[in-house]
Tab-separated table of C-alpha atoms and ligand atoms in Angstrom:
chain	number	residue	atom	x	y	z
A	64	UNK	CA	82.377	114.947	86.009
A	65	UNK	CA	81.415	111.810	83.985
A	66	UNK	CA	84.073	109.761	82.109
A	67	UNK	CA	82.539	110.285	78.576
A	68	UNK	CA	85.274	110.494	76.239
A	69	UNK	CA	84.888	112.243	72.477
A	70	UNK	CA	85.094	110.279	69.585
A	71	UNK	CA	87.933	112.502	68.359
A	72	UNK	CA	89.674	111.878	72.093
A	73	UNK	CA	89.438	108.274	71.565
A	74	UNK	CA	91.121	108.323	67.946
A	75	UNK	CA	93.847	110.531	69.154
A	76	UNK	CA	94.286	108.289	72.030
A	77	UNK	CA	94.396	104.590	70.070
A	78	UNK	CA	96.606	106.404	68.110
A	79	UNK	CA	98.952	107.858	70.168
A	80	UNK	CA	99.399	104.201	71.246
A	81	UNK	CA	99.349	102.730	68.134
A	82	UNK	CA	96.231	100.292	68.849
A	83	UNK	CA	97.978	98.282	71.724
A	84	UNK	CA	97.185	98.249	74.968
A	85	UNK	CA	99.181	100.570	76.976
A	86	UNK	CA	99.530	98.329	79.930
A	87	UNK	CA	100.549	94.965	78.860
A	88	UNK	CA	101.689	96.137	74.939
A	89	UNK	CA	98.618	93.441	73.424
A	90	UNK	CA	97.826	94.826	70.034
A	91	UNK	CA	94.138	95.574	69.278
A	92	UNK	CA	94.193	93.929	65.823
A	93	UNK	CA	94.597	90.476	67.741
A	94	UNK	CA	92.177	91.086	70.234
A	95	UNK	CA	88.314	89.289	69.732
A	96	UNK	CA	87.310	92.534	71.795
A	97	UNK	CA	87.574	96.101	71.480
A	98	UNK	CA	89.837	98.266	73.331
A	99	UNK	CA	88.794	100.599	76.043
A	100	UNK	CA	90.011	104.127	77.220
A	101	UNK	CA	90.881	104.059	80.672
A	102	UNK	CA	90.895	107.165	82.741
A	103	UNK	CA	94.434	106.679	84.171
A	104	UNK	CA	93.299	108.218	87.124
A	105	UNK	CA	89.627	107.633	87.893
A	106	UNK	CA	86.837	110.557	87.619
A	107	UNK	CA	86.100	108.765	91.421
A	108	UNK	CA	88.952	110.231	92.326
A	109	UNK	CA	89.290	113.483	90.649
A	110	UNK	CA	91.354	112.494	87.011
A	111	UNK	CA	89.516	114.009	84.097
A	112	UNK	CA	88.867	113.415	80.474
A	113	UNK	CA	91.805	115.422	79.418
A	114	UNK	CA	94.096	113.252	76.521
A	115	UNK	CA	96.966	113.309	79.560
A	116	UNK	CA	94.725	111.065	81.877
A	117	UNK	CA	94.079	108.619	79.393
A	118	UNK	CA	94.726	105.567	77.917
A	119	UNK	CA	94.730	103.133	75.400
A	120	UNK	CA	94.001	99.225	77.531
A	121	UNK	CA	92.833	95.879	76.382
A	122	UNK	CA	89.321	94.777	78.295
A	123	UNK	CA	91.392	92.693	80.587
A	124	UNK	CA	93.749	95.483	81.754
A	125	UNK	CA	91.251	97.953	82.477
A	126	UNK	CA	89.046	95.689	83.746
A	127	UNK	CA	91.350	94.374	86.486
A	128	UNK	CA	92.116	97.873	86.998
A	129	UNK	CA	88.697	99.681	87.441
A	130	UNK	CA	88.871	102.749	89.626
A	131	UNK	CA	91.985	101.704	91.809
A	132	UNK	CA	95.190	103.906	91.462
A	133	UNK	CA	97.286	101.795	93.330
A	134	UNK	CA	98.044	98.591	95.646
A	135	UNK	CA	99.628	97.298	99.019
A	136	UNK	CA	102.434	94.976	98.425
A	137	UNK	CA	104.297	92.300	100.455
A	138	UNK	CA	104.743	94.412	103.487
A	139	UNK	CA	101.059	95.596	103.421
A	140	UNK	CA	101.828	98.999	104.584
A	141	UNK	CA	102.388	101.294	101.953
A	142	UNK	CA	100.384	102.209	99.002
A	143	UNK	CA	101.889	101.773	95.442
A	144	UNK	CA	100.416	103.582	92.378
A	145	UNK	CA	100.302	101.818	89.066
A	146	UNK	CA	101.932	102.324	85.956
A	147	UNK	CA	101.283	105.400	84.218
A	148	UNK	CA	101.999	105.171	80.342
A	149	UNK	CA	101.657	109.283	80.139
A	150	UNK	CA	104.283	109.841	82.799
A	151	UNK	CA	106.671	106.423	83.216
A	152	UNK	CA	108.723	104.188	80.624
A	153	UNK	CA	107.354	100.920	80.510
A	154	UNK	CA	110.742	99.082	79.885
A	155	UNK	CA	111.796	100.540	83.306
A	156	UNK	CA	109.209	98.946	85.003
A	157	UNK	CA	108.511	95.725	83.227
A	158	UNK	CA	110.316	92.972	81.269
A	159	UNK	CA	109.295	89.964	79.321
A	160	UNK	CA	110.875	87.003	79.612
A	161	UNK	CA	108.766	83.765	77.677
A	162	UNK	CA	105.804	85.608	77.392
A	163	UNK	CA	105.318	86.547	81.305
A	164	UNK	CA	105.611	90.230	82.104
A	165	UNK	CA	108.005	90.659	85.761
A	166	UNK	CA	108.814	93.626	87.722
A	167	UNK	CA	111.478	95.810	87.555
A	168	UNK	CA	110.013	98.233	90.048
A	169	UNK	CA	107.599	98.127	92.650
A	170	UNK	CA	104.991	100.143	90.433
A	171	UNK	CA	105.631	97.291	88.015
A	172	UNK	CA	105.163	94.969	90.622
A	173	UNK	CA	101.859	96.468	92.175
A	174	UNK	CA	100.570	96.476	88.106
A	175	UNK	CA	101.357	93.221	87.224
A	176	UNK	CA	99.547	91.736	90.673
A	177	UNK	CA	96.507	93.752	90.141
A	178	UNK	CA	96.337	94.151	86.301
A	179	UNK	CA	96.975	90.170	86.307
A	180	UNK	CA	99.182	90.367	83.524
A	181	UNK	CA	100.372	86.624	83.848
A	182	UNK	CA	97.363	85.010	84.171
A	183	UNK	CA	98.085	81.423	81.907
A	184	UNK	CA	96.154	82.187	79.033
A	185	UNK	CA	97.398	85.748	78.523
A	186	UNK	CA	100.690	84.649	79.133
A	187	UNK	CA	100.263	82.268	76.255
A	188	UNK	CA	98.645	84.456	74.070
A	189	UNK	CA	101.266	86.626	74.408
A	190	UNK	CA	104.376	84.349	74.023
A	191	UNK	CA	102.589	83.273	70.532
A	192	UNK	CA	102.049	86.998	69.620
A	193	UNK	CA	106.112	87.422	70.590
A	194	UNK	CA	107.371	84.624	68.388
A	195	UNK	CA	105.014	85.812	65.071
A	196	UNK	CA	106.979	89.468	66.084
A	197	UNK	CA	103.443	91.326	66.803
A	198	UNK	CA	104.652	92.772	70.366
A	199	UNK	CA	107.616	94.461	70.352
A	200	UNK	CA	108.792	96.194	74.117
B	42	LIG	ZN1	96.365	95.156	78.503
């Protein structure tokens, strides 16, 4: 199957997330680059272009992501699937205290670590973005 999305899929989608990024909440308006849709789970491994395997990510979220589904944590040993805006809550699974996003689950934990939601700049980015009131969780 290939991962082309419709135009009209790709409207509903932004807008179903009203232009942020589902992942780490980073609106598009304040973004130099355009968002992507992300195939929640990859065509690799069997998701499809259907509006419940997709969505809305900044370039940096999507890009960290790629294909994967999921991680190994601390112990190494068992496999942890991301976050998955169609199916979880993201205030369940994530928090944000001065900008930085933490865990509040292991599927938080295994998105933050490969999604790199704290890397400095973002972090920053998103602490200024917080104080102006232009990400709410
Ligand atoms: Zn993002």
């Amino acid at each position: 199957m290939s991962a082309f999305v419709t135009k009209k899929n790709r409207e509903q989608v932004a807008q179903r997330a009203e232009f942020r990024c589902e992942y780490c909440l980073m609106p598009e308006k304040f973004s130099l680059f355009s968002f992507h849709i992300d195939h929640i789970r990859s065509i690799k491994h069997g998701g499809s272009n259907s509006l419940q395997n997709l969505a809305y990510s900044c370039g940096f979220c999507n890009g960290n992501k790629g294909t994967d589904l999921g991680t190994f944590l601390d112990d190494d040993e068992t496999l942890v699937r991301f976050f998955n805006p169609r199916k979880d809550i993201w205030q369940e699974h994530f928090e944000i205290i001065e900008g930085a996003i933490h865990e509040r689950s292991s599927i938080g934990k295994a998105t933050i670590k490969i999604f790199r939601f704290n890397d400095v700049e973002r972090v920053l980015e998103r602490k200024l973005l917080l104080s102006g009131g232009f990400i709410h969780p």
